[in-house]
Short mmCIF file of C-alpha atoms in Angstrom, two decimals:
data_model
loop_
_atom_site.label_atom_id
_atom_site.label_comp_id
_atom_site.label_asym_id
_atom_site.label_seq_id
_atom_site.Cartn_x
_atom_site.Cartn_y
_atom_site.Cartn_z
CA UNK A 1 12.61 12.76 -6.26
CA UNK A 2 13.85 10.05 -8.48
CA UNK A 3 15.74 11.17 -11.31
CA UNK A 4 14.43 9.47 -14.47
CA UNK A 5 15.32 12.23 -16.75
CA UNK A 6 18.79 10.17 -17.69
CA UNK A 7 16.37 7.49 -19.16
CA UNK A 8 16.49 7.54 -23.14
CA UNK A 9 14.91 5.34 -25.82
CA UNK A 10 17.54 2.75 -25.81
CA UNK A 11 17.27 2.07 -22.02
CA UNK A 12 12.89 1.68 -22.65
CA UNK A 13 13.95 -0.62 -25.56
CA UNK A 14 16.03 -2.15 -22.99
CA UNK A 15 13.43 -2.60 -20.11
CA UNK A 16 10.87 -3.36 -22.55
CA UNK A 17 13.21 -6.61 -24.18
CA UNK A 18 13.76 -7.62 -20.45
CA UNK A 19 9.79 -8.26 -20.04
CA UNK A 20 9.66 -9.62 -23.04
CA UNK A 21 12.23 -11.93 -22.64
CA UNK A 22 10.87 -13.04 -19.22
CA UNK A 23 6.95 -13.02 -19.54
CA UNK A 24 7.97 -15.18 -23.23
CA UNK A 25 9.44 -17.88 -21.20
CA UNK A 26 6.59 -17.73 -18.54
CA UNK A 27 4.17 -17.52 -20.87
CA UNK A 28 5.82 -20.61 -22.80
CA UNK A 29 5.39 -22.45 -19.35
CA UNK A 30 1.73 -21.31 -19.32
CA UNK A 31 1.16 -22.79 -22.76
CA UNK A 32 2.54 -26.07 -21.88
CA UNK A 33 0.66 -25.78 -18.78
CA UNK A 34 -2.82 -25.18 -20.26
CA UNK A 35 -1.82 -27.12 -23.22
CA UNK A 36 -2.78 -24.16 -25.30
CA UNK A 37 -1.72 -21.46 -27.48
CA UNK A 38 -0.84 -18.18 -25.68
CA UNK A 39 0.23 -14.93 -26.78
CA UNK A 40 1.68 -11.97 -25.24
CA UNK A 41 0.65 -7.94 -25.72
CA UNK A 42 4.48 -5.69 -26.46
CA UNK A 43 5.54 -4.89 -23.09
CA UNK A 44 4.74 -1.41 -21.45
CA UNK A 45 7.92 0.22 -19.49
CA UNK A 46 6.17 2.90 -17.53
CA UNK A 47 7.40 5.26 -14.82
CA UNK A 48 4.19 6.53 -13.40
CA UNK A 49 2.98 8.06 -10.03
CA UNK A 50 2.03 6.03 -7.48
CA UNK A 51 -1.51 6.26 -7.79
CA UNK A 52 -1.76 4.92 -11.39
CA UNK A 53 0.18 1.51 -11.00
CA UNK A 54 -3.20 0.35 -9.89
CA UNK A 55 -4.76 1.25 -13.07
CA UNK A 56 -2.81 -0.55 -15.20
CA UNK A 57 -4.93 -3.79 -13.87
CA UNK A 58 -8.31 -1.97 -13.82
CA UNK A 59 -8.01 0.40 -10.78
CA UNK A 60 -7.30 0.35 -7.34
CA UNK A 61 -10.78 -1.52 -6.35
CA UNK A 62 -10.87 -4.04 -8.88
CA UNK A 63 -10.12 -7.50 -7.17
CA UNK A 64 -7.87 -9.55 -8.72
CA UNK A 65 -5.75 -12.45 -8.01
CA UNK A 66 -2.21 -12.52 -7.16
CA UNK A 67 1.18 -14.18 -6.81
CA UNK A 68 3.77 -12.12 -5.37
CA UNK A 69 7.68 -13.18 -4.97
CA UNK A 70 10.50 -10.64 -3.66
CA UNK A 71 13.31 -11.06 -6.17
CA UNK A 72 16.09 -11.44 -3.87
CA UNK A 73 19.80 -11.29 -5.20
CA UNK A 74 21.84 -8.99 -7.76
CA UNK A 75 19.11 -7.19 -8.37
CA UNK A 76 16.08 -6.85 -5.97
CA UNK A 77 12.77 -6.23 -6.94
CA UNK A 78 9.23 -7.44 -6.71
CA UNK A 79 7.22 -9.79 -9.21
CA UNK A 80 3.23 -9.61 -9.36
CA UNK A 81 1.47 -12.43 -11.49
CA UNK A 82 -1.85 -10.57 -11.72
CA UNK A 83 -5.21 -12.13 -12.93
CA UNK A 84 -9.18 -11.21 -12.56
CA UNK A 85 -11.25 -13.42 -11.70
CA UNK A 86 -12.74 -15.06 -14.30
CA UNK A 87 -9.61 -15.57 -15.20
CA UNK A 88 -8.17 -17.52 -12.15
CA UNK A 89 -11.56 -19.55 -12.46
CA UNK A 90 -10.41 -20.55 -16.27
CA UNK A 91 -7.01 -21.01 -15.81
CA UNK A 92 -7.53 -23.51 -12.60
CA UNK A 93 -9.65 -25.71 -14.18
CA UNK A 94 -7.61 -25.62 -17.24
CA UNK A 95 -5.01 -27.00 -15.37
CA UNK A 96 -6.36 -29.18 -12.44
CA UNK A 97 -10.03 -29.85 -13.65
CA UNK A 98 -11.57 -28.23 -10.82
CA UNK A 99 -14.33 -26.03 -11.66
CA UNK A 100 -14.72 -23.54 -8.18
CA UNK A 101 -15.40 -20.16 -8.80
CA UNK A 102 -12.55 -17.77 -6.84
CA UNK A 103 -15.29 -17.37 -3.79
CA UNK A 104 -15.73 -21.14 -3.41
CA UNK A 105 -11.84 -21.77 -3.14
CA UNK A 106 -10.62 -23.76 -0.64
CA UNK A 107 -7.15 -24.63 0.29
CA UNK A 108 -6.78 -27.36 -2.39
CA UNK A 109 -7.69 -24.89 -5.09
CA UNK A 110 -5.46 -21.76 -3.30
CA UNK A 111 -2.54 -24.45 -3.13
CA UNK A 112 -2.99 -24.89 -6.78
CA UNK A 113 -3.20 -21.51 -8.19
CA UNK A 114 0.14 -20.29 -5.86
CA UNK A 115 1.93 -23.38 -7.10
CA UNK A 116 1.01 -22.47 -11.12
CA UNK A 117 1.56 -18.54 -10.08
CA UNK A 118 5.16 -20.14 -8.74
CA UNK A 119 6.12 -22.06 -12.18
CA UNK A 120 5.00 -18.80 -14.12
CA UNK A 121 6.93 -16.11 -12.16
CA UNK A 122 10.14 -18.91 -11.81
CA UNK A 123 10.68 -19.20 -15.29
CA UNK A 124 10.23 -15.28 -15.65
CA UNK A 125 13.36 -14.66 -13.12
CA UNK A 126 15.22 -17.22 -14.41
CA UNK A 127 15.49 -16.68 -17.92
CA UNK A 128 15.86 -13.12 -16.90
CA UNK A 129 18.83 -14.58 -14.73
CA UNK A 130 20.31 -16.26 -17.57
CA UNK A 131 19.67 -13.50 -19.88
CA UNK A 132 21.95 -10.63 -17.34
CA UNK A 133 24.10 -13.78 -16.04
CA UNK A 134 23.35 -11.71 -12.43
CA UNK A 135 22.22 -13.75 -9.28
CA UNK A 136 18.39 -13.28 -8.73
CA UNK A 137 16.35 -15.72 -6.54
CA UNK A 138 12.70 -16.03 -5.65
CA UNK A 139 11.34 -15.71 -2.62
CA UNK A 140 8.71 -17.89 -1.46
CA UNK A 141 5.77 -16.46 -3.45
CA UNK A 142 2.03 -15.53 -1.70
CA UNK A 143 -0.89 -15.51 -3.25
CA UNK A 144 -3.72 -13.16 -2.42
CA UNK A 145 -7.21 -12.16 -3.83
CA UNK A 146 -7.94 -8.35 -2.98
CA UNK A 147 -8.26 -5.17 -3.99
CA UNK A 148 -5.60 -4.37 -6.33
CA UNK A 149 -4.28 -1.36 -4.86
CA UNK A 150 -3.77 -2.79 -2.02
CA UNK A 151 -1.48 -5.73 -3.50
CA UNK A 152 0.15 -3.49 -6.07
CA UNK A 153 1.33 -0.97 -3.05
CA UNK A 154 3.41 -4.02 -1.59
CA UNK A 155 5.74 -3.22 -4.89
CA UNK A 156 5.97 0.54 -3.90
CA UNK A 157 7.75 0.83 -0.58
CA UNK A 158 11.11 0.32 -1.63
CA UNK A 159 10.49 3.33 -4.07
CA UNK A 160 8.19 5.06 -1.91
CA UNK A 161 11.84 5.80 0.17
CA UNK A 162 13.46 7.62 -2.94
CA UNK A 163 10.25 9.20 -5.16
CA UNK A 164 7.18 9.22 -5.97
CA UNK A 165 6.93 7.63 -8.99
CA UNK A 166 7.17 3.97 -9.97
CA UNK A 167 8.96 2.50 -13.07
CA UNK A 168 6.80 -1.02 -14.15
CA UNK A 169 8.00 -3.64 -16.78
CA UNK A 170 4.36 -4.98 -17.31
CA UNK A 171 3.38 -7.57 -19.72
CA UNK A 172 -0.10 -8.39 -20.47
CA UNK A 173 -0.78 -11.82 -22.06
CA UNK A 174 -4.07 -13.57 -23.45
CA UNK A 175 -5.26 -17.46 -24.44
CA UNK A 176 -6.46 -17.17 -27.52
CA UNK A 177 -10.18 -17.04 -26.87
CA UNK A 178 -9.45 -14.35 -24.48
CA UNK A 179 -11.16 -16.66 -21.04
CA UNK A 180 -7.64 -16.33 -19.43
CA UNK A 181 -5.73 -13.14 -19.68
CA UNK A 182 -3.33 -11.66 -17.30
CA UNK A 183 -0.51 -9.58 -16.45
CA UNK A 184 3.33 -10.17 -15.41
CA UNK A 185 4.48 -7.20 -13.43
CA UNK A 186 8.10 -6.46 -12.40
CA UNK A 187 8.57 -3.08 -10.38
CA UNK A 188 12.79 -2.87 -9.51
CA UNK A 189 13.93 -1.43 -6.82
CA UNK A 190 15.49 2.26 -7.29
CA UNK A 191 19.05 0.27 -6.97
CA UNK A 192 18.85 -2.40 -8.92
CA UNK A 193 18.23 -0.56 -12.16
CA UNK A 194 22.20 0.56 -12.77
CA UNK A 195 22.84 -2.82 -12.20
CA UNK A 196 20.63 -4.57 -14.53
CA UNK A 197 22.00 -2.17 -16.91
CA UNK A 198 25.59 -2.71 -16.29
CA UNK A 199 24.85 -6.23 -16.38
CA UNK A 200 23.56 -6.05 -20.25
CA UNK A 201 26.46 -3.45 -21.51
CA UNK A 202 23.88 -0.83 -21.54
CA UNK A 203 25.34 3.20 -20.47
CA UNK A 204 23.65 4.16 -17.81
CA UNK A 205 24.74 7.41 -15.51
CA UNK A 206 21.45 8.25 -13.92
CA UNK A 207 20.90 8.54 -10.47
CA UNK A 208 17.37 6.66 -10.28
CA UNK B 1 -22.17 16.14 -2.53
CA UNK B 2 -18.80 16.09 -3.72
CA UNK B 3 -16.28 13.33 -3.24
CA UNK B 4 -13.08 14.24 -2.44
CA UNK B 5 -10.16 11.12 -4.19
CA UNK B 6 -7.03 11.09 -1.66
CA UNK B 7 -4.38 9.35 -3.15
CA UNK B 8 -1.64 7.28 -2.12
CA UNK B 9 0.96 9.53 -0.12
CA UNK B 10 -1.75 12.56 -0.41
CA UNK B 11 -3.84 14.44 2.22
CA UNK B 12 -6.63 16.23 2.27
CA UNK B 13 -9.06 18.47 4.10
CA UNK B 14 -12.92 18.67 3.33
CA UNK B 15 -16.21 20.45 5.04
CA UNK B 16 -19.78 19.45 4.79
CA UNK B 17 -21.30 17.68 2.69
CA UNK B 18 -18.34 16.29 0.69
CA UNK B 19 -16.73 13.05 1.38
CA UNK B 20 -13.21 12.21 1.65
CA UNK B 21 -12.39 9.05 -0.10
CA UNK B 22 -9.51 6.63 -0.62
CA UNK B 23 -9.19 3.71 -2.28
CA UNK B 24 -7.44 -0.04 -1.74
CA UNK B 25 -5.44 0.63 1.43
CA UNK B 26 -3.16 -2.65 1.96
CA UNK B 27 -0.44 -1.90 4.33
CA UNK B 28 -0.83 1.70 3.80
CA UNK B 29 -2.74 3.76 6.55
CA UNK B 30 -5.78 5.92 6.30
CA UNK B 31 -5.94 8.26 8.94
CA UNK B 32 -8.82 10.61 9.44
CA UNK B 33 -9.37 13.48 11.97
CA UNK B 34 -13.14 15.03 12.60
CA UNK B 35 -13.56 18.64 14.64
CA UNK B 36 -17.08 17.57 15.46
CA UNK B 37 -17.74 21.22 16.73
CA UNK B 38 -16.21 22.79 13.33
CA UNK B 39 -17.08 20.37 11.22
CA UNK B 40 -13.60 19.85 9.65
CA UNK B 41 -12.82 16.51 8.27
CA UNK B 42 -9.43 15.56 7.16
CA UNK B 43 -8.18 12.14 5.35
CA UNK B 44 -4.39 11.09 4.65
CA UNK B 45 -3.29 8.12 2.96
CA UNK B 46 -0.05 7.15 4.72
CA UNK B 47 2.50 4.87 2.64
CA UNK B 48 5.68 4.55 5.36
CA UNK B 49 5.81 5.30 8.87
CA UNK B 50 9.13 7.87 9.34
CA UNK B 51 10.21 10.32 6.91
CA UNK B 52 13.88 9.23 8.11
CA UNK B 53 13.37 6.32 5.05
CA UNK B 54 13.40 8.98 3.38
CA UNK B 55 16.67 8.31 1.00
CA UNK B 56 17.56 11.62 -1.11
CA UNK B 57 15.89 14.93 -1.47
CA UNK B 58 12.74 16.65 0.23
CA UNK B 59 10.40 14.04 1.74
CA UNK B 60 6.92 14.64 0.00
CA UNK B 61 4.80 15.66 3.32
CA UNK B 62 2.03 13.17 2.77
CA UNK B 63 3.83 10.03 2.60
CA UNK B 64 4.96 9.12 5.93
CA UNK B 65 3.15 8.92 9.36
CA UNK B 66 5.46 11.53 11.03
CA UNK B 67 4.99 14.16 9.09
CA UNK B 68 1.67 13.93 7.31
CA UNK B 69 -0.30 13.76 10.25
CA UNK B 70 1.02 17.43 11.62
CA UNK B 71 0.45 18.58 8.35
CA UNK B 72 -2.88 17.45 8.33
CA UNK B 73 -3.53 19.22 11.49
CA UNK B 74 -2.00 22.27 10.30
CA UNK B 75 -4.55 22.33 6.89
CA UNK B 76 -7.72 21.74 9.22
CA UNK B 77 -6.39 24.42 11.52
CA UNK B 78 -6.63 27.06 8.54
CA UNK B 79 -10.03 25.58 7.59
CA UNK B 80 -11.11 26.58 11.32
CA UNK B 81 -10.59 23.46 13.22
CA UNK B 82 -9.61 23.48 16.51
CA UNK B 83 -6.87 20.86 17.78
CA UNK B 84 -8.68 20.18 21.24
CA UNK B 85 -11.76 18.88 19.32
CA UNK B 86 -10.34 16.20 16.83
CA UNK B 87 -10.92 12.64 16.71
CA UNK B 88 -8.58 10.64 14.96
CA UNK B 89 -10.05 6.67 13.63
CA UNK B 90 -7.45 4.71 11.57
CA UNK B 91 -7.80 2.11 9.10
CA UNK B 92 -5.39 -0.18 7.13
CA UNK B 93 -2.56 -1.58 8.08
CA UNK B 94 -2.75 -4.79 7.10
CA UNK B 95 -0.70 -8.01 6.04
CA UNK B 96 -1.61 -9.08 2.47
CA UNK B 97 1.03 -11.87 2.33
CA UNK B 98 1.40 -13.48 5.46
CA UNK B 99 4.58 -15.31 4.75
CA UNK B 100 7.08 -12.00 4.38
CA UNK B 101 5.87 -11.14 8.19
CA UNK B 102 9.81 -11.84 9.04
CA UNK B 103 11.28 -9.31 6.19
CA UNK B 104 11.26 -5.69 8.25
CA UNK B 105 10.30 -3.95 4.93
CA UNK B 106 7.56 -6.67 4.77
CA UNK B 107 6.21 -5.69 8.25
CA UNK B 108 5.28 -2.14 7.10
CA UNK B 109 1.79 -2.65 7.61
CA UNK B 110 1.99 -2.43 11.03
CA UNK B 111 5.14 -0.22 11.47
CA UNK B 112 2.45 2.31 10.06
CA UNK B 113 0.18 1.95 12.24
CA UNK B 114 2.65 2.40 15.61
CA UNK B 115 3.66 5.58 13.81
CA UNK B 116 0.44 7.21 13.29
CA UNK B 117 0.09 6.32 16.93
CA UNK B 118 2.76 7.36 17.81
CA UNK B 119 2.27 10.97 15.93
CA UNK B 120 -1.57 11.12 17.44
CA UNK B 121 -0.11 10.96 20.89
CA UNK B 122 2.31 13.50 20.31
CA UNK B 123 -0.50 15.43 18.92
CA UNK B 124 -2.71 14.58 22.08
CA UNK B 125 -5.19 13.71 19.16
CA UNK B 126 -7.58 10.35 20.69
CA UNK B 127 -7.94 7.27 18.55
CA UNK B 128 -11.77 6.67 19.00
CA UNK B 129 -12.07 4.04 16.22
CA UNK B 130 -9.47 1.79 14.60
CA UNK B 131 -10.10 -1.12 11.92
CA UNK B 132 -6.51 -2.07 11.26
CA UNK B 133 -4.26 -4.88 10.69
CA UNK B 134 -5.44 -8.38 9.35
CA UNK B 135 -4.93 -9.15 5.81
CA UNK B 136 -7.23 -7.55 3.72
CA UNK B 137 -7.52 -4.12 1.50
CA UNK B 138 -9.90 -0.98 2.29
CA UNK B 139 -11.63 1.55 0.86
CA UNK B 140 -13.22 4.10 3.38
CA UNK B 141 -15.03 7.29 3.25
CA UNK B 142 -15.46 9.99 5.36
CA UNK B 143 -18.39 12.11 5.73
CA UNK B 144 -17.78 15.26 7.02
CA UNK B 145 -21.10 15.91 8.18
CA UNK B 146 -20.76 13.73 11.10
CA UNK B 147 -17.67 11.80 10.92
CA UNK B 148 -18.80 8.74 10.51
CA UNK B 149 -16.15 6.38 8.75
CA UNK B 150 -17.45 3.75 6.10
CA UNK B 151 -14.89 1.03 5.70
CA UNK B 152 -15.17 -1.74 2.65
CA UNK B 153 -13.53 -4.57 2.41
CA UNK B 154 -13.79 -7.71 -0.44
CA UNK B 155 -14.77 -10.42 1.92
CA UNK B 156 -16.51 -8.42 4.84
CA UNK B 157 -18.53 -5.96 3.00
CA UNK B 158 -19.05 -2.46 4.61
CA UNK B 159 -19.16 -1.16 8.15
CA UNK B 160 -19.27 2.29 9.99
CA UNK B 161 -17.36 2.95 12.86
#
């Protein structure tokens, strides 16, 4: 099992200023997107089984829509840019003007969403790039509307090979009428988490 | 009627009338087993397909093809079913983002299911429904009254096999 028992309060505080660092620059991008004001919920560092990743975005049934990218690099990971439906409906015709509901999407409006869920998650990684001067890259991001247990458990296997738990840097942000709202999940990989802490100074001698 | 929650990397046995249930299989596998004649039902939710990945310490039994599907076996065994009259129908599997179908990590969706396969055969276990692959989640259930396997998806609603 993964040893997280080497994890103190300064290495949360840590985690916790490396979502907010990245979800503030994506949600920056959002705001210019949308041309509105958006704020952004403290992050939540949580090293949780499995099984309860999924309720973090209302449960393992609850369909959602989602942009994933493999952080490739220094560092790999995996990046979720998770919304619900209403949500995605909002936030595209924000944007583009079009006014489909997620079940009348065609290509155009799929096209659109991965394209905004690629700008979002981008500036994420790269201020968090800039921020631990370490190489991190996108990959090509997908965008799916499921379940979102079954999404989430893309961000598991990596982990699934050392543990069973998962630690999450998740970031939930809002417009301020509350008609988009959304969260920016980042789930490491069990060896990238010495090295984002070497990268920032931080003592680490865990075994995670 | 009881419903039975497996979770991700869990197994579990049940006997009539409760329901095994698991929820938002992606490129995990659920794998059920039915002893019509005992009226055993079994569910696990498999994560990886060979406890080998396993990278430090004791693999946890219910997370990878090869060994939670013998264990699985063994728990219905002690419950009274017999080996020679299981069924096994699989469903997950799938592909929820296409475009990693290169990555090998990526394909694990359908590494699982050759593994379960693979550990069925070994098992002489037959496969008499499968609803896997594709690129969508599932929820099933299992009712262990008559083995009968619902299967929900977002876009295709629900079906029995």
């Amino acid at each position: 099992m993964a040893n997280f028992t080497k994890f103190g309060d300064f290495q949360f505080d840590v985690l916790r200023e490396i979502g907010n660092i990245g979800a503030g620059h994506a949600a920056t991008a959002l705001s210019k997107l949308m041309q509105k004001e958006i704020d952004m919920k403290v992050p939540q560092v949580r090293i949780i089984p499995f099984d309860e990743v999924a309720d973090c975005v209302g449960g393992a049934e609850n369909v959602v829509v989602t942009v994933f990218l493999r952080v490739e690099g220094d560092s790999p990971g995996n990046m979720f840019f998770i919304l619900d439906m209403d949500s995605a409906t909002h936030l595209l015709h924000q944007v583009t003007g079009i006014s489909k509901t997620v079940q009348e999407w065609e290509e155009m409006e799929v096209s659109a969403l991965h394209e905004i869920g690629n700008i979002l998650t981008g500036s994420y990684l790269s201020s968090l790039a800039d921020f631990t001067q370490l190489n991190l890259q996108p990959s090509v991001p997908g965008l799916a509307v499921d379940m979102a247990g079954a999404i989430l458990s893309y961000g598991l296997y990596a982990l699934g090979q050392t543990g069973d738990f998962a630690l999450t840097i998740d970031t939930a942000f809002f417009e301020g009428n509350d008609q988009v709202k959304g969260n920016f999940f980042l789930i490491p990989d069990p060896d990238s988490l010495p090295i984002l802490f070497r990268s920032l100074g931080v003592p680490f001698d865990g075994d995670y | 009627m009881e419903i039975i929650k497996i979770g991700m990397a869990d197994l579990g046995v049940a006997k009539p009338p409760s329901r095994l249930r698991t929820t938002g299989l992606g490129s995990c596998v659920g794998v059920v087993l039915y002893d019509e004649v005992h009226k055993v039902a079994g569910m696990a939710h498999v994560m990886l397909p060979e406890s080998t990945l396993a990278k430090n310490g004791e693999p946890t039994v219910g997370k990878y093809a090869d060994t939670a599907i013998p264990y699985l076996i063994q728990q219905m065994q002690k419950e009274g079913a017999s080996i020679r009259h299981m069924v096994a129908k699989l469903a997950g599997g799938a592909q929820m983002f296409a475009f990693l179908g290169t990555n090998d990590m990526m394909r694990i969706g359908p590494r699982n299911v050759e593994a379960c396969k693979l550990a069925l055969k070994g098992a002489q276990i037959k496969i008499v429904a499968e609803d896997t692959g594709g690129n969508c989640g599932r929820t099933i259930e299992l009712d262990s009254t008559n083995g009968v396997l619902q299967i929900r998806t977002v876009n295709q609603g629900v079906k029995e096999v």
